[in-house]
XYZ file of C-alpha atoms in Angstrom:
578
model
C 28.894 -9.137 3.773
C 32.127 -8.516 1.715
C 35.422 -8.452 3.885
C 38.655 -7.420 1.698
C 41.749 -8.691 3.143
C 44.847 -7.652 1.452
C 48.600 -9.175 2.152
C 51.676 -6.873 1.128
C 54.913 -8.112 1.167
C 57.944 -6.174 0.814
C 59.980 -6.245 -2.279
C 63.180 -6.510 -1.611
C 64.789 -7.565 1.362
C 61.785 -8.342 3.691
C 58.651 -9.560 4.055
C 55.970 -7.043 5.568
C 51.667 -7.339 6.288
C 50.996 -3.362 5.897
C 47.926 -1.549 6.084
C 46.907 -1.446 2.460
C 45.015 2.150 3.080
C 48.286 3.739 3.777
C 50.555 1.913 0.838
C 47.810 1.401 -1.609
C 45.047 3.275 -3.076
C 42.692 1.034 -3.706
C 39.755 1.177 -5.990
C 36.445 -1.043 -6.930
C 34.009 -0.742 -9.558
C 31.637 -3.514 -8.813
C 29.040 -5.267 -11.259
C 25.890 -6.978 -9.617
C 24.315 -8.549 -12.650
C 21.001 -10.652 -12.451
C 19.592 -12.554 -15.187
C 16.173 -13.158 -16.185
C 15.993 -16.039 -14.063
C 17.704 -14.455 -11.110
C 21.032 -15.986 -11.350
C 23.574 -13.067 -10.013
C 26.949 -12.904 -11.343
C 29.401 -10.460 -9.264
C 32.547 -9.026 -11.320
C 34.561 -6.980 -9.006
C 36.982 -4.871 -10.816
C 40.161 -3.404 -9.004
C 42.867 -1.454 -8.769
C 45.907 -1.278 -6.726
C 47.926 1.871 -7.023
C 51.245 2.470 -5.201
C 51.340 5.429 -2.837
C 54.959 4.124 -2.259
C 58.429 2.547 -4.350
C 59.287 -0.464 -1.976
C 56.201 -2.398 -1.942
C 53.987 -4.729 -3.899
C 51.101 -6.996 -3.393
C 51.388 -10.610 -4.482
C 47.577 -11.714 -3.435
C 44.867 -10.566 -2.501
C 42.002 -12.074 0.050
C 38.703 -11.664 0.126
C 35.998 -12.971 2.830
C 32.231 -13.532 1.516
C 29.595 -13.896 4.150
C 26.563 -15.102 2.766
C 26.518 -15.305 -0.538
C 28.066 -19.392 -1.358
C 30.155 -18.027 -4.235
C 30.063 -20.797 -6.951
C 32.206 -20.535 -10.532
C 34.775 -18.575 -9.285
C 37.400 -16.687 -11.058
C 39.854 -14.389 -11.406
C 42.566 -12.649 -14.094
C 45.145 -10.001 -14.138
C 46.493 -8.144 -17.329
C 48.721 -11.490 -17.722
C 45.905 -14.540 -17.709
C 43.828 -16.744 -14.955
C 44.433 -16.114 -11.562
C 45.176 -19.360 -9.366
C 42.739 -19.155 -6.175
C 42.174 -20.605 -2.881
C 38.857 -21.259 -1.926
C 38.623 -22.041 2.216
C 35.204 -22.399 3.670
C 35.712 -20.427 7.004
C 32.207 -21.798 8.585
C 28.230 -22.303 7.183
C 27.894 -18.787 6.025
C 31.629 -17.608 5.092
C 34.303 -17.975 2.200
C 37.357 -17.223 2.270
C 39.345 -16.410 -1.358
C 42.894 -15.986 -1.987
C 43.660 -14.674 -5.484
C 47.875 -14.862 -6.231
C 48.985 -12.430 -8.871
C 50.690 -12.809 -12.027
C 52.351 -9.673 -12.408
C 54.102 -7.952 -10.005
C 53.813 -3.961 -10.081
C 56.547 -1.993 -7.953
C 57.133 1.897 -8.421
C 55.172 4.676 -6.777
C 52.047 5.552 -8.870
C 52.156 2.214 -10.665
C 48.918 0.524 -10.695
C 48.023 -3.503 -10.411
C 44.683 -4.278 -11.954
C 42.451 -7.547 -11.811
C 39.343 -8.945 -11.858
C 37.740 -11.117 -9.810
C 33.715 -13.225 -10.944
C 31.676 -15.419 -9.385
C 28.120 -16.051 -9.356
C 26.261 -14.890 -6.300
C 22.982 -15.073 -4.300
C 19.726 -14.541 -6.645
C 16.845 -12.871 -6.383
C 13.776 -14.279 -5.443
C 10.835 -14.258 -7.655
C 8.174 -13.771 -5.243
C 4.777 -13.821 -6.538
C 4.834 -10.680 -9.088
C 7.863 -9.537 -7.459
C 11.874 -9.788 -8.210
C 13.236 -9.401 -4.675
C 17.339 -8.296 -4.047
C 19.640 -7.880 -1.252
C 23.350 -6.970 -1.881
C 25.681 -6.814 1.138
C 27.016 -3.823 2.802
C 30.758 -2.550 2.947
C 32.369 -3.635 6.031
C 35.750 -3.161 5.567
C 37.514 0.409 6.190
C 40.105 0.935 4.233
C 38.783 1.266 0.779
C 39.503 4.892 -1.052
C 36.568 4.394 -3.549
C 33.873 2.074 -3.881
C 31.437 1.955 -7.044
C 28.881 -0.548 -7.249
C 26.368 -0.919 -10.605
C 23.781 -3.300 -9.855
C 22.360 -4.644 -13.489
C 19.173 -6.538 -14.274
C 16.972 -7.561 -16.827
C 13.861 -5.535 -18.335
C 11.668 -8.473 -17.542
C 12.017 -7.579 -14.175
C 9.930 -4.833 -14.518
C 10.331 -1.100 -13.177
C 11.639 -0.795 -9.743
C 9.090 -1.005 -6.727
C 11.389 0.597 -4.258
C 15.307 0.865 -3.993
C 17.186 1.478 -0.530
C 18.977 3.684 -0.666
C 17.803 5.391 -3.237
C 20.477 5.440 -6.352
C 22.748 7.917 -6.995
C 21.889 7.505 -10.999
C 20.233 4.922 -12.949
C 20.176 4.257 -16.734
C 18.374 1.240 -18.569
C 18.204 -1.120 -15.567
C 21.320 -0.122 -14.302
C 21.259 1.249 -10.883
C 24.379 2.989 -9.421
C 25.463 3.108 -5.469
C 28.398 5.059 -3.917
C 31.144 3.845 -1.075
C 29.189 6.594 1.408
C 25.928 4.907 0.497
C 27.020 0.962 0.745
C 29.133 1.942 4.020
C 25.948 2.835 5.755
C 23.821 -0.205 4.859
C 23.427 -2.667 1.779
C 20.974 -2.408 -1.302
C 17.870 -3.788 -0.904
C 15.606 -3.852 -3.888
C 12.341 -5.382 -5.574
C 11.033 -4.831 -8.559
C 7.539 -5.297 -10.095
C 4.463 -3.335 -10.660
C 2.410 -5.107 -8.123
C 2.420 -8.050 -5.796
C -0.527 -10.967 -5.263
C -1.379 -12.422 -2.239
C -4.065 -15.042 -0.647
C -5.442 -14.611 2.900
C -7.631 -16.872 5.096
C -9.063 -14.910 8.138
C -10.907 -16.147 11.332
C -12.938 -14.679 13.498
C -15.126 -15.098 16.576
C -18.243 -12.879 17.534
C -20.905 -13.040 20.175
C -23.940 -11.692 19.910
C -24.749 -8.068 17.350
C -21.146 -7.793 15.678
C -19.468 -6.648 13.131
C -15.879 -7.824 11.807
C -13.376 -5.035 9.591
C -12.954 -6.779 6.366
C -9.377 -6.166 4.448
C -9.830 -2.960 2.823
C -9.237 -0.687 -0.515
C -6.559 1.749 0.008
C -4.200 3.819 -2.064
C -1.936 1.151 -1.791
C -4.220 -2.279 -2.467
C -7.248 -3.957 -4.140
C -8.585 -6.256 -2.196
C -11.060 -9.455 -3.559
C -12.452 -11.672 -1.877
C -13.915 -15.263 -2.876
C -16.140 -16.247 0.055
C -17.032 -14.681 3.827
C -18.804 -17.342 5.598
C -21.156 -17.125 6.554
C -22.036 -14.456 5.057
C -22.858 -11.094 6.460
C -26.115 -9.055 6.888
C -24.654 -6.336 5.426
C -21.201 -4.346 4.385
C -20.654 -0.205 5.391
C -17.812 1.553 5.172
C -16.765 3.675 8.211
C -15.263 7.133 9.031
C -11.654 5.577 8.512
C -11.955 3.526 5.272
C -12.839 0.432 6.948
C -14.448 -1.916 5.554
C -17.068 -3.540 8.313
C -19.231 -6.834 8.252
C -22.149 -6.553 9.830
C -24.106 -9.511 11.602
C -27.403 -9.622 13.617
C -26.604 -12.330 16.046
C -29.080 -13.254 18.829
C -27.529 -12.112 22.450
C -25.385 -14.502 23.452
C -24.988 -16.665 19.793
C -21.663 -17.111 18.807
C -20.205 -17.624 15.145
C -16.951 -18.077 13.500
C -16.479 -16.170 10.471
C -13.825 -16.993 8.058
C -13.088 -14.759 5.114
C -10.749 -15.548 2.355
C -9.492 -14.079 -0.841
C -6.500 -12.747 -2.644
C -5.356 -8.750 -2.344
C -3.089 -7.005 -5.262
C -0.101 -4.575 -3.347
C 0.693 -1.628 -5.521
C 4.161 -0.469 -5.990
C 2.970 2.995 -6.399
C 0.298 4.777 -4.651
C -3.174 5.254 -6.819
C -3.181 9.325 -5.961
C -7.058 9.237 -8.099
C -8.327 6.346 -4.842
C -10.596 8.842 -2.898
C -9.960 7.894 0.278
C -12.687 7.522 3.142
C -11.835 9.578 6.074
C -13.099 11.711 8.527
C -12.188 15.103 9.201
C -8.268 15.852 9.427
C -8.726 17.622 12.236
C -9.860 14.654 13.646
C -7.091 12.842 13.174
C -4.796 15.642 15.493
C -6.389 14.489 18.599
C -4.993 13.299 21.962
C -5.826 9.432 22.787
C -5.502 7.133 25.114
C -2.430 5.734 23.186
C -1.304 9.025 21.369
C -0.407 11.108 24.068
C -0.602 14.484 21.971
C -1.803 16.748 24.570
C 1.252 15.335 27.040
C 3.605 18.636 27.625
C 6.469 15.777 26.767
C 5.546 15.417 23.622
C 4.359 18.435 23.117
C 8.150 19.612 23.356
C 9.453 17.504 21.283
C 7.161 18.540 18.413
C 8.270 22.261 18.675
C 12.076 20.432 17.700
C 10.148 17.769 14.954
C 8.269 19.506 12.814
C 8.117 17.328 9.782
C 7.386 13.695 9.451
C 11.206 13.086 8.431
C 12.170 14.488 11.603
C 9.879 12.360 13.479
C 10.803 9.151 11.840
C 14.510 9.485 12.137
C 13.766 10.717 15.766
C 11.467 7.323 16.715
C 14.149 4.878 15.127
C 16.916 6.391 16.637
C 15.502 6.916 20.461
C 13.536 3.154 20.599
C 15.280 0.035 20.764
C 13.445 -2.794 19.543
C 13.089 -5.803 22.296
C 12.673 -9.138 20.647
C 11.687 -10.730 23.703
C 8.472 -9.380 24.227
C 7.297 -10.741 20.596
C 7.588 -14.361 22.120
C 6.166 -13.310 25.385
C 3.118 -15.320 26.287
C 0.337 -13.737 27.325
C 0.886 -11.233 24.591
C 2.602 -8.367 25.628
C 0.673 -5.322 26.606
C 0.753 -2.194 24.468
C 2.548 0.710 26.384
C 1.714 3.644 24.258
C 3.439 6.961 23.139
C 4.799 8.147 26.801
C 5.418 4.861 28.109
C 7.350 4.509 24.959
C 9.628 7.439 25.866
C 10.060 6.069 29.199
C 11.105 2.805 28.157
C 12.439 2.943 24.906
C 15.053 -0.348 25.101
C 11.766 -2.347 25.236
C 9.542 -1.340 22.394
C 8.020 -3.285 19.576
C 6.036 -2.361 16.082
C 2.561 -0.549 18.599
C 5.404 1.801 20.658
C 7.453 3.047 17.433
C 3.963 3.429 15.680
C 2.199 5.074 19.080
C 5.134 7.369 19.498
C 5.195 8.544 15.728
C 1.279 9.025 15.584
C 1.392 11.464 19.385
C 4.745 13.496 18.239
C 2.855 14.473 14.582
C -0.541 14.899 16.172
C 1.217 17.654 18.847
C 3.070 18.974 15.451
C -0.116 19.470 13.544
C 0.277 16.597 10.853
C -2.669 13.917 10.480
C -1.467 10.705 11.567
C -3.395 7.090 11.827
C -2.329 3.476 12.954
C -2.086 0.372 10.309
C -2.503 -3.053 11.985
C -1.768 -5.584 9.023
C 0.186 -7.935 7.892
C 3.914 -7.443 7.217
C 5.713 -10.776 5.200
C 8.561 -11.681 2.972
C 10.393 -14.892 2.457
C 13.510 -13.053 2.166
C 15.296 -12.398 5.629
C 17.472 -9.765 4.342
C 14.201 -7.569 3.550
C 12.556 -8.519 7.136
C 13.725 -7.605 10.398
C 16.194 -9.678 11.923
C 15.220 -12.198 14.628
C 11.242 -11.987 13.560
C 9.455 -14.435 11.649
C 8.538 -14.270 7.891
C 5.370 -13.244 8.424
C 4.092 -11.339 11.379
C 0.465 -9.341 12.264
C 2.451 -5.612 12.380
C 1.366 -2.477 13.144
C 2.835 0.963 11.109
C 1.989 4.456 11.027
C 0.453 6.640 7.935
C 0.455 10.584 7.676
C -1.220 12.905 5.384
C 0.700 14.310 2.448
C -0.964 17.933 1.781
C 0.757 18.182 -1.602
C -0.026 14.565 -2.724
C -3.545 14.302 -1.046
C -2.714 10.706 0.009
C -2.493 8.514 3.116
C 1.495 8.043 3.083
C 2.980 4.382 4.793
C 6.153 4.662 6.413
C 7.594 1.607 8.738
C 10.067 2.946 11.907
C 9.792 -0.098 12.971
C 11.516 -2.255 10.049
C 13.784 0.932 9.478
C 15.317 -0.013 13.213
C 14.859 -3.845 12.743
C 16.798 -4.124 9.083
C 19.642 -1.915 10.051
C 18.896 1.420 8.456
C 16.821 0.353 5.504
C 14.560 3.155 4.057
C 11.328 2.560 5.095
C 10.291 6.737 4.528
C 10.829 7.393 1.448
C 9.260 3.819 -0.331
C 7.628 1.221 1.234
C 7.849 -2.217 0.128
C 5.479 -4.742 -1.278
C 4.998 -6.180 2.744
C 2.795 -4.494 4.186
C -0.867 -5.766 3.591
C -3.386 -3.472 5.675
C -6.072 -5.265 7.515
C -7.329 -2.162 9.835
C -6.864 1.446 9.821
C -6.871 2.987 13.169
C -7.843 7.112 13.227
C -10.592 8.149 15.098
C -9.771 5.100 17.504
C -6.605 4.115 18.671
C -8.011 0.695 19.255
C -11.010 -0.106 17.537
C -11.789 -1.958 15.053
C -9.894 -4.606 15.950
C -7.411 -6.645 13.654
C -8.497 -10.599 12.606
C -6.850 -13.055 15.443
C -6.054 -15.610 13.350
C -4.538 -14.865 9.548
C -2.670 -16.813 6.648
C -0.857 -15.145 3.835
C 0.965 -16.430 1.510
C 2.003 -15.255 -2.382
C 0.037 -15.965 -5.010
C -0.453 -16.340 -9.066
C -2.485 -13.029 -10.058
C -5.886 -13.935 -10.941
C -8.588 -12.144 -12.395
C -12.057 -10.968 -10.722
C -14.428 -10.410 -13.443
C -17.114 -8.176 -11.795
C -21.190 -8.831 -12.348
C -23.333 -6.620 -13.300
C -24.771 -4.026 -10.090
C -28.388 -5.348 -8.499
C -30.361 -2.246 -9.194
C -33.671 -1.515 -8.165
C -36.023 1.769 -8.595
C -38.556 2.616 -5.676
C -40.463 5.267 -7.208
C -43.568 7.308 -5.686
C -47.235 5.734 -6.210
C -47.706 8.783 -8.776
C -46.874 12.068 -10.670
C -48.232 14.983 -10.669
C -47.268 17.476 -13.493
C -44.942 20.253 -12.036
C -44.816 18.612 -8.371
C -41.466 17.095 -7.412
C -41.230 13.704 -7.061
C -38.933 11.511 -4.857
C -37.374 8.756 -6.625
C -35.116 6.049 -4.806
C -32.464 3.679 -6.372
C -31.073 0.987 -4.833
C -28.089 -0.709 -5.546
C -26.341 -4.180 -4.419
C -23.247 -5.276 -5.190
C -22.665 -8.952 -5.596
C -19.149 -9.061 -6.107
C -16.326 -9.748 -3.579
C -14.923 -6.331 -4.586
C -15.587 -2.938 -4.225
C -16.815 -0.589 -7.295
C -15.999 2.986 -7.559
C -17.681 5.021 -9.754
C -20.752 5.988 -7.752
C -20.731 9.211 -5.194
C -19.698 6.483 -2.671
C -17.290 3.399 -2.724
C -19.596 0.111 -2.714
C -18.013 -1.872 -0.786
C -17.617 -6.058 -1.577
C -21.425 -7.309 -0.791
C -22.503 -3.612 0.156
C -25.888 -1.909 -0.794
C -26.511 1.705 -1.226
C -29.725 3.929 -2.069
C -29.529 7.082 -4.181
C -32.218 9.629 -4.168
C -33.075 11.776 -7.234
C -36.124 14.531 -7.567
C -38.183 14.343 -10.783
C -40.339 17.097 -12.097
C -42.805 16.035 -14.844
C -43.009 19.224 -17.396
C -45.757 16.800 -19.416
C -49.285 18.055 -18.438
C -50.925 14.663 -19.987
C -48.265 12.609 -20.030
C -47.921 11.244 -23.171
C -44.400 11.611 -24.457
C -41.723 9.101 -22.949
C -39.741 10.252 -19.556
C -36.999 9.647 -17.462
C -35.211 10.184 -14.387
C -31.294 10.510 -14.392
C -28.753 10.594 -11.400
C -25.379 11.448 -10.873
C -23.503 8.385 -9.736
C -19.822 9.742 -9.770
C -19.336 9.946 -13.834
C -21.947 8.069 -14.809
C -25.544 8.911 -15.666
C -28.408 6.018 -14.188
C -31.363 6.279 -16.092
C -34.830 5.268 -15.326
C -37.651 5.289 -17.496
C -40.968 6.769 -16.282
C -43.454 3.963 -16.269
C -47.008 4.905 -17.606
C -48.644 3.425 -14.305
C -47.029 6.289 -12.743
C -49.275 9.076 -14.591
C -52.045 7.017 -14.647
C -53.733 8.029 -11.134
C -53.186 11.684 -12.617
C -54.733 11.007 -16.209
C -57.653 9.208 -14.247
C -58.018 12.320 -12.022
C -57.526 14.701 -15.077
C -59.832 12.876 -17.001
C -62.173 12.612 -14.348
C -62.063 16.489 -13.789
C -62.472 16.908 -17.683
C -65.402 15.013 -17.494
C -66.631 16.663 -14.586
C -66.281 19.722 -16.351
C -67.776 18.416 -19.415
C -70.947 16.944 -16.897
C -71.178 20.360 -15.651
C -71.211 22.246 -19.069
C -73.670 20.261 -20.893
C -76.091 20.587 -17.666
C -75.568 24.427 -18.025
C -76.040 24.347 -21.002
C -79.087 22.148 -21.599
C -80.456 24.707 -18.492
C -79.702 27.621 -20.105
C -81.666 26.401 -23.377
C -84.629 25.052 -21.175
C -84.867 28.715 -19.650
C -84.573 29.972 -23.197
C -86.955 28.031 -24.581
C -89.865 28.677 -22.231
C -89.294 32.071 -22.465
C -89.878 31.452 -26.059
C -93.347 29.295 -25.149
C -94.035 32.803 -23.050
C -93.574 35.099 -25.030
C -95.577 33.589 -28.183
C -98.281 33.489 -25.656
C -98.509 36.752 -25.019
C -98.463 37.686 -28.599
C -101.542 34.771 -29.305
């Protein structure tokens, strides 16, 4: 936080303290300029022009909260500025920059300089991570801030707020935009994390794995032990299935790493039911309620709904330490309550407005972390099982993550518009408000990418015992996946460890069989081939030959009949002529 403190001192005949917004325009153009390494150096340039003839400014004070300034320094249009440097506690500096020149007359103008090198960014996995402090003080006339950093930082993930223009890595920011909150910013293309997940089950269970979404890739290097099998539900899920005996109990524990996207993959065809389903009244999401029924005729858009939810709910940091855990209140309690709400009441309140309003809304419970406490709410820990809401973009055809939550908790940071590189899912919630549930027990931490290169499919061909000729024939395929991540280009998503079996119909146009064949399916773009094995035609040739030979049987006993016959009419009729 920047605090500008300026001294003006009368001068002629008296010494004066005056409000510097009503003698002075005053004017910054500020430079936030990272390296490749994430050193920040801060040049503030700025101007002091005289609204009046009888005063001038000999120095100028400015308190820094948070950001240790180190190599400080200053110069005027005359040389070097002497300064002061005061520590004022832990987290605050106090400078005090005395002025070489001395500018008196209305519409004169004093100009300096002022540089020091800042907070950097964190390099966080993949990911260049920024904060720059807000505005706090009043009376500025115009504030222009360019924050500056290297191409190797890669193309920005998200930006809040959003820029008012950018141009090769240079980002700019207005006084209106700065008053309001400060710039947060990472930059990358994607981020890596590890995860270690535990679990407990009794009996028949299954556990929701980590899933593929628009927004992640998920791998994982071991589940153990391992489970029966892998589906994917209505919702995207990803579920682990295991046959337990009644009463046997196991804990599973899953780890892996999972790559965070900084954009969206709009081409991820994303499981889900039908959207209609995801309009309906729950337990939780209250859409039916004639409360929030009215306040969906006001909120029509998600926008509407989000600002609405951050403004109306307080968040209440006491009932994260609360032990028990505290109990979810959902959408109308939410309303009823709202100084004591926490990640489930913004998200339940969202999710029941947009149901009422039409617009397809489902529950995340994840993970939300960052090392940074600028970028995470204030008060909560660095990393924290969260809960956020997602609704359907018609135009885009995507899932879209927003965060009320972190938008209340961070002071007005964007979390509509771009979501950060936080927010790892672990469960979607759609069809349930509940169910699956979320791992009790998880570990996340950044980590080096790594690669997962993927075996090769287990495929196996269940064909029929035979062919006949122009009869259809049901052919099965089955398909395993070995690999600790999902593949994509059949009809359906394989999930990690998952099996499928795709049907096909073959129609043999080959009367005897004797030319190669095969059968081909469709598995998304890509054409699976099997060859017809001989064995296959081989109870038909035996029949075919058998009915040949029948036919042949039959024939030559005609026929040897028919010249019996013939030839003792021949033995009768020479009688007749002896």
């Amino acid at each position: 936080m920047h605090k500008f403190l300026l001294f003006i001192i009368g001068s002629l005949l008296f010494a004066t303290r005056i409000n510097a917004s009503g003698e002075f325009y005053t004017k910054y153009n500020v430079d936030y300029k990272f390296d490749s390494l994430g050193k920040s150096t801060i040049i503030q340039n700025i101007s002091l022009t005289n609204k009046t003839t009888n005063y001038y400014a000999p120095r100028y004070e400015l308190e820094i909260t948070g950001e240790n300034p180190q190599n400080i320094s200053g110069r005027d249009s005359t040389g070097p500025l002497k300064i002061e440097v005061v520590p004022k506690d832990a987290t605050t500096t106090i400078l005090t920059l005395y002025f070489n020149d001395v500018i008196v007359g209305r519409d004169k103008t004093l100009s300096f300089s002022l540089q020091y090198q800042g907070k950097p960014a964190l390099h966080n996995g993949q990911v260049w991570e920024l904060s720059l402090p807000k505005i706090s003080q009043t009376n500025i006339d115009e504030y222009n801030l360019n924050l500056i950093v290297p191409e190797s930082f890669g193309r920005p993930a998200y930006l809040s707020p959003p820029p008012v223009s950018s141009e090769t890595n240079t980002y700019r920011f207005t006084q209106d935009q700065l008053s309001q909150a400060g710039v947060v910013a990472a930059f990358g293309n994607f981020q890596s994390y590890s995860f270690r997940l535990t679990y407990r089950i009794t009996g028949p269970s299954h556990i929701a794995l980590p899933p593929d979404t628009a927004y992640q890739r998920v791998y994982f290097d071991s589940i153990v032990p391992p489970p029966d099998s892998v589906v994917i539900d209505p919702d995207g899920n990803w579920l682990a299935l295991y046959q337990l005996k009644s009463g046997q109990t196991a804990d599973i524990i899953v780890s892996g790493a999972a790559n965070l996207l900084a954009e969206p993959l709009t081409s991820f065809n994303t499981p889900m039911a039908n959207l209609n389903e995801y309009l309906k009244p729950t337990t939780y999401w209250q859409a039916d309620a004639p409360q929030i029924q009215e306040l969906a005729k006001k909120l029509r858009t998600p926008q509407a709904i989000y600002d609405y939810v951050v403004a109306i709910l307080s968040y209440d940091y006491s009932r994260v330490s609360a032990n028990p855990p505290p109990s979810r209140l959902g959408a109308l309690a939410a309303l009823a309550n709202p100084t004591s709400a926490i990640c489930t009441e913004f998200t339940d309140l969202f999710i029941a407005i947009a149901r009422a309003a039409g617009i397809p809304t489902r529950e995340i419970n994840g993970f939300a972390y960052t090392n940074d406490p600028a970028l995470r709410p204030v008060g909560l820990a660095a990393d924290v099982l969260h809960a956020w809401p997602q609704y359907w973009d018609t135009n885009r055809r995507i899932w879209v993550n927003i965060d009320p939550t972190w938008a209340k908790t961070t002071g007005g940071v964007d979390f509509f518009n771009k979501l950060d590189f936080n927010h790892f899912t672990f469960v979607i919630h759609g069809l349930s408000d509940s169910l699956p549930p979320y791992p009790p027990q998880a570990k996340v931490s950044y980590t080096p990418y790594k690669e997962y290169p993927a075996q090769p499919l287990i495929t196996k061909w269940d064909p029929p015992p035979f062919l006949i000729p122009f009869l259809p024939a049901k052919f099965s395929y089955h398909i395993t996946n070995p690999n600790g991540q999902a593949v994509y280009y059949l009809p359906l998503a394989l999930p990690p460890f998952g099996q499928t079996i795709l049907a096909t119909t073959f129609v043999s146009r080959q009367l005897l069989g004797l030319k190669p064949q095969s059968a081909t399916i469709m598995a998304g773009e890509t054409n699976v081939t099997y060859n017809i094995e001989a064995r296959l035609y081989l109870p038909w040739q035996i029949f075919l030959a058998a009915c040949v030979s029948f036919l042949i049987i039959i024939i030559v006993i005609a026929t040897a009949k028919a010249r019996s016959l013939y030839l003792q009419k021949r033995r009768g009729q020479d009688s007749l002529h002896r």
